[in-house]
Structure formats: structure tokens, C-alpha cells
XYZ file of C-alpha atoms in Angstrom:
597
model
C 286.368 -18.472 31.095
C 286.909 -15.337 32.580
C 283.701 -13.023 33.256
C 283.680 -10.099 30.789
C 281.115 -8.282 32.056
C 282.458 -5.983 34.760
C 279.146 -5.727 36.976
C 279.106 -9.411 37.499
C 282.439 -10.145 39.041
C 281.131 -6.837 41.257
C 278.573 -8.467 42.420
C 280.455 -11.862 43.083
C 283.220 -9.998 45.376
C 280.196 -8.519 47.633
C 279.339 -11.277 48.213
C 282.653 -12.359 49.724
C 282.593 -9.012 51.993
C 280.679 -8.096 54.311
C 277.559 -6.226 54.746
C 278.875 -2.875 55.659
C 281.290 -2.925 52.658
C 278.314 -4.113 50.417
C 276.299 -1.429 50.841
C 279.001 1.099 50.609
C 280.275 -0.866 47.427
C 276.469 -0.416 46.212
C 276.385 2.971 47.006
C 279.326 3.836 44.598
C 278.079 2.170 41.702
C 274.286 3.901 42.013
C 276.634 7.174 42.452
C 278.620 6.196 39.141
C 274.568 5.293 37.713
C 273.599 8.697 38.364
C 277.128 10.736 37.402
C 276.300 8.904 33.924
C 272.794 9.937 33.646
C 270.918 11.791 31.536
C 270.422 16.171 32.776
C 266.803 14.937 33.598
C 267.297 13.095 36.514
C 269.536 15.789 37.441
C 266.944 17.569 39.511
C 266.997 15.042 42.180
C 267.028 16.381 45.499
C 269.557 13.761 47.333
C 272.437 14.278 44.478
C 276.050 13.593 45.007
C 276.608 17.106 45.719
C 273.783 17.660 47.887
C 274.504 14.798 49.854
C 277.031 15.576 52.938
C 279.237 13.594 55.326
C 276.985 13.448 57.919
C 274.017 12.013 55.417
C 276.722 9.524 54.032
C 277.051 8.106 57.783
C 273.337 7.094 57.468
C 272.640 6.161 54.323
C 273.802 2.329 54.659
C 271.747 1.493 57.717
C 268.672 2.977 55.806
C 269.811 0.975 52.623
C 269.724 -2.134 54.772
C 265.832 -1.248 56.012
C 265.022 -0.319 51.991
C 267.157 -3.804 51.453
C 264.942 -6.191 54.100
C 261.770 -4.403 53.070
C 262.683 -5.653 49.246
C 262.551 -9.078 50.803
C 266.241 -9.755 49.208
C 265.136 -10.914 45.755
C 268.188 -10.339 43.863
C 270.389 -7.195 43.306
C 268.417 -5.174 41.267
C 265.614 -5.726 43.969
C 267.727 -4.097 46.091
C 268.878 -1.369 44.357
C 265.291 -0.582 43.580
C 264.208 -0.212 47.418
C 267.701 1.614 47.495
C 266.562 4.081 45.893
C 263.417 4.361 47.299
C 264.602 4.744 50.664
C 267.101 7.456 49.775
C 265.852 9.879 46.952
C 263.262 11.761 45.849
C 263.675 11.401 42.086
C 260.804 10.369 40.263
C 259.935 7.090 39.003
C 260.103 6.665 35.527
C 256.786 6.958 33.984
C 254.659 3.562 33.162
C 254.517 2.637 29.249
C 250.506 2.953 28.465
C 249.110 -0.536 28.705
C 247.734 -2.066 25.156
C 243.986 -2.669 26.457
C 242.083 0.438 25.336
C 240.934 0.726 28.933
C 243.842 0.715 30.730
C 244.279 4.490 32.158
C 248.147 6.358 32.255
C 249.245 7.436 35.785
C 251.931 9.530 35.953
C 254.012 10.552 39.231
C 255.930 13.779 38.937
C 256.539 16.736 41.000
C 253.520 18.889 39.368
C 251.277 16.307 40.812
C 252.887 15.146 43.886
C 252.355 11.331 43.004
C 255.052 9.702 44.688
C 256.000 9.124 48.381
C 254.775 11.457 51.525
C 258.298 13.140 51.491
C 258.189 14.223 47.981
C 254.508 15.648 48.214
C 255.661 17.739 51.205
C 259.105 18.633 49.158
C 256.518 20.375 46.839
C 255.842 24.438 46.619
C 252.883 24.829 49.773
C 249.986 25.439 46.890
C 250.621 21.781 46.044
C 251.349 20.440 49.615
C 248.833 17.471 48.554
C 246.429 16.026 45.780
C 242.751 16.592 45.809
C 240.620 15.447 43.404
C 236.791 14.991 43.542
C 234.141 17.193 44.758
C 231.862 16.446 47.865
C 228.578 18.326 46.316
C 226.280 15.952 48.260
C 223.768 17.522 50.284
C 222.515 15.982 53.253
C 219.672 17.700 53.564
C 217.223 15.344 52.482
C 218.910 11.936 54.427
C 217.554 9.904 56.518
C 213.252 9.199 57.137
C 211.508 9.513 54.445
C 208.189 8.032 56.455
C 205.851 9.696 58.983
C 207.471 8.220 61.979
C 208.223 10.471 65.294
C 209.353 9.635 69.019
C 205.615 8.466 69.339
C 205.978 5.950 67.094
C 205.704 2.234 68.331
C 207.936 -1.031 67.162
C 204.579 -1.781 65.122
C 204.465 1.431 63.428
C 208.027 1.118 61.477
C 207.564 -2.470 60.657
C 203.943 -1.777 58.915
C 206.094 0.810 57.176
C 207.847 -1.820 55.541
C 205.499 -4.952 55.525
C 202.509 -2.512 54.409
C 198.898 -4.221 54.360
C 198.966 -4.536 50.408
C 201.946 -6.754 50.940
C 200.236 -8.864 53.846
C 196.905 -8.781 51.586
C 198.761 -10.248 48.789
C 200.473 -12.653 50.870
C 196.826 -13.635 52.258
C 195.526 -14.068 48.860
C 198.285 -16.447 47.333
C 198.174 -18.478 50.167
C 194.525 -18.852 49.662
C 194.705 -19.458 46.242
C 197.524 -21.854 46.586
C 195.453 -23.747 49.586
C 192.070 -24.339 47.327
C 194.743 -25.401 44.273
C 196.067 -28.504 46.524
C 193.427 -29.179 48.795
C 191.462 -30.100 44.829
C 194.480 -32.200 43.853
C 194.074 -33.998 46.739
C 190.680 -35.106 47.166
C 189.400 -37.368 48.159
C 191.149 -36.607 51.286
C 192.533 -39.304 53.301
C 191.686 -40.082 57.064
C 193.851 -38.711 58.619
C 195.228 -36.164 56.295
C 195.840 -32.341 57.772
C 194.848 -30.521 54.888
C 191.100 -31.390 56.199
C 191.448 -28.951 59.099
C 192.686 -26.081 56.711
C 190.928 -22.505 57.091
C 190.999 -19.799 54.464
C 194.196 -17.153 56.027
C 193.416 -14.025 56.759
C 194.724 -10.510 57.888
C 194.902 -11.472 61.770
C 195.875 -14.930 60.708
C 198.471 -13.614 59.100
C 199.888 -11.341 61.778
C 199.557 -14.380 64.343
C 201.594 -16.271 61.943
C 204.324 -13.954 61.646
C 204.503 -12.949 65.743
C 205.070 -16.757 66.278
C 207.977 -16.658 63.630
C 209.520 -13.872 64.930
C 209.158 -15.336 68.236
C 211.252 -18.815 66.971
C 214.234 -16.863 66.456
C 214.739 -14.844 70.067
C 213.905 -18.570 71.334
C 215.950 -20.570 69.135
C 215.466 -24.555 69.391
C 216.985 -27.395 67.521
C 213.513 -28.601 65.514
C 210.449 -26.658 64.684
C 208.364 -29.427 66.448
C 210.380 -28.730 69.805
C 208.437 -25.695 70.342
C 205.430 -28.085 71.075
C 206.847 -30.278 72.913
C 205.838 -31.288 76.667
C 209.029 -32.880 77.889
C 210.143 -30.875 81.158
C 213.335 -29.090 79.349
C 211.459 -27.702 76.210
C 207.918 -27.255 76.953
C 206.854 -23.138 76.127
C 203.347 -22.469 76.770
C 202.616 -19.376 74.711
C 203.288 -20.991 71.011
C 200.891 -24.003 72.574
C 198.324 -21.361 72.832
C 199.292 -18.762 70.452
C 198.839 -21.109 67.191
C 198.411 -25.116 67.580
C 201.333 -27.241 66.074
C 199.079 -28.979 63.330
C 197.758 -25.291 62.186
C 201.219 -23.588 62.093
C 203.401 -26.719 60.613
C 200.197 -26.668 57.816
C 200.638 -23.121 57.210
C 204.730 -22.957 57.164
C 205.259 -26.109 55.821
C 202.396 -26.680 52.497
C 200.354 -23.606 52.028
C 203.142 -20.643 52.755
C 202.722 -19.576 49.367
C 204.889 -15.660 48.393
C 203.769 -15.537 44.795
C 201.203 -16.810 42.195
C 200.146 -20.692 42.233
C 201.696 -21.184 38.871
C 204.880 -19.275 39.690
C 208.363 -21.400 38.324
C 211.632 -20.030 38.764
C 212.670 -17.339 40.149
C 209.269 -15.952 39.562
C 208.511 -17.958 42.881
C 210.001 -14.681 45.190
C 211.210 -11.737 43.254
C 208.179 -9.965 42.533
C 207.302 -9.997 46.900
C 211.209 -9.079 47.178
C 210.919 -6.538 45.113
C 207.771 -4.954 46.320
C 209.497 -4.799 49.790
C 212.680 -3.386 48.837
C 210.517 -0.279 47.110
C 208.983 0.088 50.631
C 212.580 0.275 51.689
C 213.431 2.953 49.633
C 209.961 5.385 50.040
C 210.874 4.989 54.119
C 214.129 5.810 53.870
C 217.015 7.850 52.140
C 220.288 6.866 52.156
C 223.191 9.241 53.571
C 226.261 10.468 51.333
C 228.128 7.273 52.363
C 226.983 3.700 50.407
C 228.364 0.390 50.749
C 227.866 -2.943 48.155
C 228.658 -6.454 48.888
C 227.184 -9.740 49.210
C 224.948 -11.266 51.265
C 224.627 -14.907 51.615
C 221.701 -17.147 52.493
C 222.765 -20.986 53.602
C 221.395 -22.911 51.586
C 222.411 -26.980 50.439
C 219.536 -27.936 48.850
C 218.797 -28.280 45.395
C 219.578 -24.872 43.038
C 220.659 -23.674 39.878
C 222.366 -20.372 40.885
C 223.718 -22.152 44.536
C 226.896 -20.783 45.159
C 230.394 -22.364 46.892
C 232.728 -20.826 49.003
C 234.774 -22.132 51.926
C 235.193 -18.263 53.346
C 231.985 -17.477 53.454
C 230.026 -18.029 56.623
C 227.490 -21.245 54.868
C 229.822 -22.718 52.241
C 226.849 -23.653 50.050
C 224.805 -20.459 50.084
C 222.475 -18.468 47.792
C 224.115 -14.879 47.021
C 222.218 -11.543 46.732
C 223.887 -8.355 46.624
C 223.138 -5.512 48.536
C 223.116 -1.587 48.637
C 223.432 -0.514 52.505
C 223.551 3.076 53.955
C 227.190 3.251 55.495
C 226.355 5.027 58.435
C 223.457 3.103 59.644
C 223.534 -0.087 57.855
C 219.892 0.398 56.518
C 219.529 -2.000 53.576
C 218.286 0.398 50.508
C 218.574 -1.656 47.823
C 218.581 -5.458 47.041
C 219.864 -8.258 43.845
C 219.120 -11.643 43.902
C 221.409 -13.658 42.453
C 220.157 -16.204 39.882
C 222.934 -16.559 37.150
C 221.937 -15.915 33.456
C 218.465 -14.946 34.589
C 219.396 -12.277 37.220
C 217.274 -9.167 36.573
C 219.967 -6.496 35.798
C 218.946 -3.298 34.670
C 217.293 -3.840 31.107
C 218.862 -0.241 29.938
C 222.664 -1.752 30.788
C 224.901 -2.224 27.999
C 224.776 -6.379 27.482
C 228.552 -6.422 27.068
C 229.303 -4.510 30.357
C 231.059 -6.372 32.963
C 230.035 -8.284 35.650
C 230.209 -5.290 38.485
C 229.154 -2.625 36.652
C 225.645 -4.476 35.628
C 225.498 -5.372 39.311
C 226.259 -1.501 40.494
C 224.010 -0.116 37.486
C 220.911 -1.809 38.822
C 221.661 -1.162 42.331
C 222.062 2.313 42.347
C 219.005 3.085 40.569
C 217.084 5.383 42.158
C 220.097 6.884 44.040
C 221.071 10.582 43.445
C 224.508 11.905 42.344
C 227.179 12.766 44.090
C 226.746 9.779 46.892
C 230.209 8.102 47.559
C 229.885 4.198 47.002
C 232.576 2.200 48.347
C 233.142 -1.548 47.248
C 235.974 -4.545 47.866
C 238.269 -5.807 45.443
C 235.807 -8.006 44.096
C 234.561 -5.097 41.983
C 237.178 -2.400 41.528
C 238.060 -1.920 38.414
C 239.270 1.022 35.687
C 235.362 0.609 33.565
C 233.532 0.800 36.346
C 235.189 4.110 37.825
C 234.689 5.407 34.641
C 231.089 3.836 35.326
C 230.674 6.027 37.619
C 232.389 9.211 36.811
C 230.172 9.325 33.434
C 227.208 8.992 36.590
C 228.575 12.015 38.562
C 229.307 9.573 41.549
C 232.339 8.924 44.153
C 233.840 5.655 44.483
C 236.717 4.279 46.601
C 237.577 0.782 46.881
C 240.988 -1.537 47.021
C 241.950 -3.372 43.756
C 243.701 -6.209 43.182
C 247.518 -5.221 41.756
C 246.987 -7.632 38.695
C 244.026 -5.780 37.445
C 244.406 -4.288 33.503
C 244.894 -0.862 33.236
C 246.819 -0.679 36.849
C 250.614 1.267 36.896
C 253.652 -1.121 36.571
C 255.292 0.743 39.475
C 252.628 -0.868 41.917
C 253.659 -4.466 40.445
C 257.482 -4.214 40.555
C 258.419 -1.794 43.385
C 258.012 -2.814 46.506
C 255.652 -1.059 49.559
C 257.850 0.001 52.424
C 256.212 -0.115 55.997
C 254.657 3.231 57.161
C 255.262 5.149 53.884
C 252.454 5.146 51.085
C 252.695 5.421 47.412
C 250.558 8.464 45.685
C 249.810 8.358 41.801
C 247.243 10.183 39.825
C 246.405 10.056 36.717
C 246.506 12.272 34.079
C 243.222 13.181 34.157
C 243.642 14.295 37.292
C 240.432 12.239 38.830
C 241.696 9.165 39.915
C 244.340 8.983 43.063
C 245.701 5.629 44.161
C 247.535 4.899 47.078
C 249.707 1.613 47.921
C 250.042 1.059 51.396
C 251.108 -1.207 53.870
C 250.768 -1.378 57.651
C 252.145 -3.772 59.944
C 249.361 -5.624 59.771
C 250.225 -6.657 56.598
C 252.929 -9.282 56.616
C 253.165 -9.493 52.188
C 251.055 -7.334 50.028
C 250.618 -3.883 50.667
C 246.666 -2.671 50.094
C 246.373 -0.895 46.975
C 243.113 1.779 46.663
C 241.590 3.806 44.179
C 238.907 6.923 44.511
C 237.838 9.623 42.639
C 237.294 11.658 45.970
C 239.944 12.133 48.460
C 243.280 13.647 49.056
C 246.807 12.346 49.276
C 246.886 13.245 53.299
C 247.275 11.455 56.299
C 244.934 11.259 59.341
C 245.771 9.950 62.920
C 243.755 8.234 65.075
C 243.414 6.925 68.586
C 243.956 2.918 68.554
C 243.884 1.911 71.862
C 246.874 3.379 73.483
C 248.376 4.706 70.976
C 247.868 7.412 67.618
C 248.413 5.988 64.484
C 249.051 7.525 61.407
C 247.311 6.398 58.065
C 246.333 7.766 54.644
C 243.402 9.408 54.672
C 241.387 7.261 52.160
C 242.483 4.079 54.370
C 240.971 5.747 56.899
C 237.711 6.570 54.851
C 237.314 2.813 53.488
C 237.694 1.207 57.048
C 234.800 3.209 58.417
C 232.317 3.196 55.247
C 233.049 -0.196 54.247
C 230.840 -2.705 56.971
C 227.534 -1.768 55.979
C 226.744 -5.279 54.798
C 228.529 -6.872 56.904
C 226.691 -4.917 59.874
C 223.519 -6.293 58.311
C 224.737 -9.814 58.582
C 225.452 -9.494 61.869
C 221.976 -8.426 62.846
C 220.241 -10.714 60.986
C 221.909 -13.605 62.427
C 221.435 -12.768 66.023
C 217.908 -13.552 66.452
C 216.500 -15.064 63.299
C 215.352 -18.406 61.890
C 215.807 -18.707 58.379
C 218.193 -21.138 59.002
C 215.949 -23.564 59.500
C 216.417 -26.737 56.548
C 213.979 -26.442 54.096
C 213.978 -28.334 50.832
C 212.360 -24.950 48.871
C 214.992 -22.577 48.013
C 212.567 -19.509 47.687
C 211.416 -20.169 51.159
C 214.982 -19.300 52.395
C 214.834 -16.137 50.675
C 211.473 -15.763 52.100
C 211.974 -16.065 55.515
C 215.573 -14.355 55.239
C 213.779 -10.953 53.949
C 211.452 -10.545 56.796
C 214.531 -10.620 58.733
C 215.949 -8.004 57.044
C 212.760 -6.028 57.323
C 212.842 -6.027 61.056
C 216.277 -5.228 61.045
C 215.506 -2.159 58.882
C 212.776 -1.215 60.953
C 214.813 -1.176 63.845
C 216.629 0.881 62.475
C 213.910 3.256 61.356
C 212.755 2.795 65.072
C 216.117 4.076 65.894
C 216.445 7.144 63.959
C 213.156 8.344 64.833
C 213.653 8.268 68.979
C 217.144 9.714 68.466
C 216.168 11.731 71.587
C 215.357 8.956 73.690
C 217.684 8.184 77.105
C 218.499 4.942 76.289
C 219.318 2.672 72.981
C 216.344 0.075 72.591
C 218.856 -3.297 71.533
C 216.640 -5.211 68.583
C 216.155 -8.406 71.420
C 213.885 -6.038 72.651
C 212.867 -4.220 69.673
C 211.222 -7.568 68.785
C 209.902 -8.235 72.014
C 207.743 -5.264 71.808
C 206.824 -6.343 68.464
C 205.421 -9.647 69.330
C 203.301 -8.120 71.560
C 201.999 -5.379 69.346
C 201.227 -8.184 66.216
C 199.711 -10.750 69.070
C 197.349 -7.722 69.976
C 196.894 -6.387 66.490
C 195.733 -10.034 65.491
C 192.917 -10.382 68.379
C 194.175 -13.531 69.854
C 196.525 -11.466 72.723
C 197.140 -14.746 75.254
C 196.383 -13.250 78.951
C 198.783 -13.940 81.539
C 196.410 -16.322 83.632
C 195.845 -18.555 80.634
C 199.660 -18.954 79.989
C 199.452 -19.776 83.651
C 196.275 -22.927 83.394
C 198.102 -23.941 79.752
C 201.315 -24.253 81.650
C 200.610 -27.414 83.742
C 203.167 -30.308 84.428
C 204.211 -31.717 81.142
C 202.911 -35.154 80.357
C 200.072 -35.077 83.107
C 197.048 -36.184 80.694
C 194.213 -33.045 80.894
C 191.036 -33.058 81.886
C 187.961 -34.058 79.755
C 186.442 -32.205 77.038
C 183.247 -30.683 77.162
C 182.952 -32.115 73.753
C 182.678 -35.928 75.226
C 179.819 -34.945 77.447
C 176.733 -37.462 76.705
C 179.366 -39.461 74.120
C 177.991 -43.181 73.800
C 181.336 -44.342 75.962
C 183.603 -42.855 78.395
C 186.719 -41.736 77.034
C 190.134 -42.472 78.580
C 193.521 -43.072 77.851
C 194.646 -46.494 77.351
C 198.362 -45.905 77.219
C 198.599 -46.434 74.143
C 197.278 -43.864 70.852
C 194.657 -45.516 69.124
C 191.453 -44.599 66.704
C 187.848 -44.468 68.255
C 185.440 -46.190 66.004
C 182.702 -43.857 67.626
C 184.956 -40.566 67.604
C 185.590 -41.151 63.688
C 181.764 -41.975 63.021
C 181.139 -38.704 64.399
C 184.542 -36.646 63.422
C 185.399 -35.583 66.655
């Protein structure tokens, strides 16, 4: 049966020609396409009459780079990227989604929402689109504490870890101690908990020099640390804090909260009081970043999270607030499913990223510009945070509600973005896609840039992007920077069958980090960069001096003998009822136990 519709048989004698004749054979029916038009797509700047003999010449080869970009799905693929590679007309507009909070973009020539060539075709008052308004004042950024180029390691980290937080630390651990030293009694033989002593303030700083020393000297198990073989043995943690003591302390009486704390209840009040010591020292510049943060972790948890991308697969998540600029960590959210602690004034039937953004940012002034990954963007929470008087950019997924069809059906071309605004005039997006970027362009939305491009030095060579690409790819690594600090020279990696100590150990790394920071801001002056291995270095000294038990150097020296060389006898044997040696073997003495030496 013959084919009665006319464009069909078209299409099946292209494909018997060949590619030059194609294209020209497409070119004549889009011509015919337009001729038949309506007088409203008459205003096109590459018409038939417009177009000369000399722009005719070109036009296939450019149809065939629109055609390859359109990854050859079909004819009316084609014809599509046809047209985007060779006009200027203006893409029909989107039909307004049915979700009531879908938003209508519209790209016309008032608002210079479609491709770089068309914005510059526009009269020079509307060479580009601006929206927004950058009314932060800096001003007030950066230290909020009394901290100057005098100021030691010790100084910024008591900023943060304040005495009331090491006195309640002290006290729990006390209370916790006297709690399961009664469950226990009587006490057996040779149980540990009978050489337990009440922590204090010095104890306390000991403890923590000696942990912050474990991560710039990192060792496969905590006991190696101890340990007199020839290839492991350290002399200062031998003398800084015996094994028995410090395993007693980190491993059954390291206590962050009340006795009788369940839950979550175990760590969020002592993460809480730190992060408000975070935000008194410090205030955040007009760039902010928010992401996750993971803490390994395959133990046993109701809230533990999966994820094969993530650096631990089986992690706890938290979500953070970081300063782009510096990376100082303003604000945290620990994740613990139903029971996270959003913000109690939030809506209950907001979504997912605006309760997480809501809690964050509170406490943070208008006018900052927040910047976020996919995970989050979304048409509520812009309008989150328009209704707040704040600036937001971040890259959205294509498929989310609300989104233009034009960014789903057209496709990106390499090197030349796609503007559109909506009507309200205060949200611009931009589709673009780099080289980079083998299959799907990047797609962005903000409420505070302009529809420009910026070039930059890559290497060898400038590079052109848009100018919000370039603003996301500097402001958005604040967490990530934070990561990357923490896991350089920390140990809260260490297994542990207690979640909360995780956490635990994993915010006093993030306190140093932030007081490096601090540390850094306040000797801005200074000749050369102090690097946080040394930053810590300093530290341990300062807590081992602040606690009273500094170790001299000519002690390290007598405590550093050949490993596994018995010592000398004690003083404490002197007029003992028998002479004590060493068998070879590790037995009990009847007369040591009678007397509990």
C-alpha cells in the first residue's frame, strides 16, 4: 500500500541520498515550515529573506554539528538541534505544569532567556539578565572571639572546647565511673576498674593530648602504642598516660552525657553545646555551603546509612553548614531518622531539604548566598528561601516538578548555554554543558546572578563559562574541604562497638580543625602558613603543659631503653619477704596479692 502521507516517503528517499543532499533536502522543508507559519514567528532574525548565498554555503555543515550534538535520535531530533544551531527564534513557551508548585519560565526577547547569541542580539539596556541583589555586608565576617597574632594553638581550641564543656565532660565521666564501679562489686581479682581515679580537669587535658597525639601517629591497634617490640615502641604515650589507665578511661568510663542517657540523647546535647561555641567564635562570610558529612560506622544503628559512593559505605550522616571561603564548620545536624531534631517552628509537611536548611540556617543573617547539590534543589525550597530574604544557587536534577519542558526535550549543544527566567523575574537557570560532560548537560538555578560569561585561566589555556558555573565551582567544597582535614590526622576511625562514641571522637576533630582555622585568620600577618600537622603539634605540647604532667626530654630518654630488656627493681620490693625476679613466665605472687602490690 502506497504511503499517503507525503513527509514519510521524504524521509525514506534521504535516506537513500547522501548526507549533503539530506541536509539541503531538510533545509527546504524547515523553509516550506516557516513560509507556512503563523506572522509571529515572523520576527525571526535568520528568515528566508535575511538569509544570503554566502550563509546558505554554511548552513549544512553547521546542521550536521546541531545534527551529531542531537545524538541522531530520529528526524524530528534533528530538526530540533537544526534549529537551534541556525536561528534565533524563540522557543515556544512551556505549558504550566499541573503541580501547584511548579513555576512558568518563559524565554523571549524582553528577557533574553534563550541562547548567548540571542541575549547579545538584544537592545544594549538588556545585553544580559540580572536578578538578585548582593545587600550582604561583610563588615561583621569573620572572628567573633578575642583572638590576635599573640594568640597560641591553645588559645583558639579553649575557644571552642571551653572549660564548662571539659567540666561537664569531667563530671559525667565521674558519675558514670561510681554508677559501674557499684554494679560491679564485689570486684574481681584482677579486674581494672579497681585502679580507677575520680577524672579531673588536668586528667582530662592529658587525656585528650594523648588522643590527639594517636592520629598524627597513626597505628593499626590502640594497644600498639604500648607496645615494646623494636618497630612500634613510642616512649612518650608510655609515660604520658599508662595503657591500663587510658584503655579504662577510652574504653568503659568515656562517658559525653548523663548516666541514664538512651538514644540519641547519648551525644546531642555535648554536640550541640560545641557547635554554639562555633558560632559565638566565628561569623560566617556572604558565601555558605550544605552537604553531608559522613562518619564510618558498621556497627549496630538505627539511622546507619548505605552508600557505595560515599567514602565508608556504611556510615552515620550529619549535615553541615560550612563558611565557603574558609571551610569553618558553623553549623551542624545529626542525622537520626524520625527523631532528628529539626527546627520545632518548621512546617511538619515541608520537605525533606527545606527542614534540613530551616534548622541549619538558624541563626544566620539575610542576604548570605547558600549554595547546595542536586540532592536539595528544588522549586519549594527557593521559594524557601526567597520568603527568608536569602540567595541560593545550586544544580537540579532535569526530572524535578516544576522544571521547563525545553530543558527535557531539547538538547545542550557544547560551549553554548541555555538562559530562562521566570516570570517573576527571580529565578535564572542555565543548561550547560562542557566537554567534560560526555551526556547530560548541568542544569543550575539561583536567585542571584547574571546570564554572563566569565573566563578563566585553566592551565594553559582561558576558558569561557557562565558565570554562575563559575560561582558554584568555587563556593561549593566547603564540606568537602572539611572532610579532607579531618581525615588527615585523626582517629575516629578507630572500631568501636558504641555509635555515639564515633560521633564523639569525630567532633573533637572537627573542633581542631575549626580552630585551626581560627588560628589562621587571626595571624593573617604572619610570614608563613602554620599546616594543621603542626598546628597540633604545638597543641600537644600546650595541653601536656596545661595538665602538669609535661614529660622532660631526659625522661623520654631513661623510659626509652631497649625494648624487652626486663627493668630494674622497684623501690617498692625493698625489705619484701622474697626476692622478686622474673621466671619467664607471668605468674601471680601469693605474697604480692596478700599485700596488693
Amino acid at each position: 500500500m502506497a504511503n499517503s502521507n507525503p513527509s514519510t516517503s521524504t524521509a525514506n528517499r534521504a535516506k537513500r541520498m547522501t548526507k549533503m543532499q539530506a541536509l539541503d533536502l531538510m533545509q527546504r522543508l524547515l523553509d516550506e515550515e516557516d513560509n507556512s507559519s503563523s506572522d509571529d514567528n515572523l520576527d525571526s532574525e535568520l528568515s528566508d529573506n535575511d538569509v544570503d548565498d554566502d550563509d546558505r554555503e554554511y548552513q549544512p555543515s553547521a546542521a550536521k554539528h546541531a545534527r551529531l550534538n542531537g545524538k541522531g535520535k530520529g528526524k524530528q531530533n534533528n530538526n530540533k538541534a537544526y534549529r537551534t544551531a541556525h536561528t534565533a527564534a524563540v522557543v515556544d513557551e512551556s505549558e504550566p505544569d499541573s503541580d501547584n508548585n511548579s513555576v512558568d519560565f518563559i524565554n523571549n526577547d524582553n528577557a533574553c532567556a534563550v541562547s548567548v547569541a540571542d541575549v547579545m542580539a538584544c537592545d544594549e539596556a538588556e545585553e544580559n539578565v540580572s536578578i538578585g541583589s548582593s545587600l550582604f555586608r561583610s563588615a561583621g565576617s569573620g572572628i567573633r572571639a578575642s583572638l590576635d597574632e599573640n594568640s597560641t594553638p591553645l588559645d583558639c581550641l579553649l575557644t571552642l572546647l571551653t572549660t564548662d564543656i571539659i567540666d561537664s565532660l569531667v563530671e559525667n565521666i565521674n558519675l558514670y565511673s561510681v554508677e559501674k564501679i557499684q554494679k560491679n562489686i564485689p570486684l574481681r581479682k584482677r579486674s581494672t576498674l579497681s585502679e580507677w581515679q575520680p577524672m579531673t580537669r588536668e586528667i582530662c587535658f592529658q587525656f585528650l593530648s594523648v588522643v590527639i597525639a594517636m592520629g598524627i601517629t597513626p597505628k593499626h591497634d590502640i594497644k600498639d602504642y604500648w607496645s615494646t617490640a623494636n618497630h612500634k615502641f613510642t616512649p612518650w604515650f608510655k609515660v604520658m598516660f599508662p595503657r591500663t589507665k587510658f584503655l579504662l578511661v577510652y574504653q568503659s568510663m568515656l562517658h559525653a552525657s548523663e548516666p541514664k542517657a538512651q538514644g540519641q540523647a547519648k551525644i546531642e546535647p555535648s554536640v550541640n553545646n560545641l557547635v554554639a561555641k562555633f558560632q559565638s567564635a566565628f561569623c560566617p562570610y556572604g558565601k555558605l555551603f550544605v552537604d553531608e558529612m559522613v562518619i564510618g560506622f558498621k556497627g549496630r544503628f538505627h539511622a546507619k546509612q548505605y552508600n557505595a559512593a560515599k567514602p565508608h559505605k556504611y556510615h552515620k550522616k550529619t549535615f553541615g553548614l560550612c563558611d565557603s571561603v574558609t571551610g569553618y564548620v558553623y553549623n551542624l545536624l545529626i542525622y537520626f531518622g524520625a527523631k532528628t531534631a529539626y527546627n520545632p517552628e518548621l512546617d511538619p509537611t515541608s520537605t525533606h531539604a527545606v527542614k534540613v536548611f530551616s534548622t541549619l540556617l538558624q541563626g544566620v543573617e539575610s542576604y548570605h548566598h547558600l549554595f547546595a547539590n542536586r540532592f536539595y534543589t528544588s522549586l519549594p525550597l527557593i521559594k524557601f528561601f526567597l520568603s527568608m530574604k536569602l540567595n541560593y544557587t545550586g544544580m537540579v536534577n532535569k526530572n524535578r516538578k516544576g522544571l521547563p519542558q525545553q530543558l527535557k526535550q531539547q538538547p545542550a549543544i557544547f560551549g553554548t548555554p541555555r538562559w530562562l527566567v521566570n516570570n517573576e523575574q527571580n529565578i535564572l537557570c542555565v543548561s550547560w554543558r562542557d566537554k567534560k560532560s560526555k551526556k547530560k548537560p548541568c542544569i543550575l538555578l539561583t536567585t542571584n546572578e547574571s546570564s554572563t560569561f566569565e573566563e578563566r585561566q585553566e592551565g594553559s589555556r582561558k576558558v569561557q563559562k557562565p558565570s554562575p558555573i563559575y560561582s558554584y565551582n568555587m563556593s561549593m567544597n566547603g564540606c568537602d574541604r572539611l572532610d579532607q582535614m579531618v581525615s588527615y590526622y585523626s582517629n575516629h576511625n578507630c572500631k568501636t562497638k558504641k555509635w555515639w562514641k564515633k560521633v564523639f571522637t569525630w567532633i573533637v576533630e572537627v573542633t581542631q580543625v575549626n580552630a585551626h582555622i581560627l588560628y589562621m585568620l587571626s595571624h593573617r600577618a604572619a610570614p608563613k602558613r602554620m599546616s594543621l600537622a603542626h598546628f597540633k603539634d604545638k597543641l600537644i605540647q600546650q595541653l601536656t603543659a596545661l595538665s602538669g604532667h609535661e614529660v622532660p626530654t631526659d625522661m623520654l630518654i631513661a623510659v626509652a631503653r631497649r625494648p624487652g630488656k626486663r627493668p630494674t627493681l622497684s623501690d617498692s620490693f625493698v625489705g619484701a619477704d622474697h626476692l622478686v625476679d622474673y621466671a619467664g613466665a607471668d605468674r601471680q605472687c601469693v605474697q604480692c596479692s596478700k599485700k596488693k602490690i
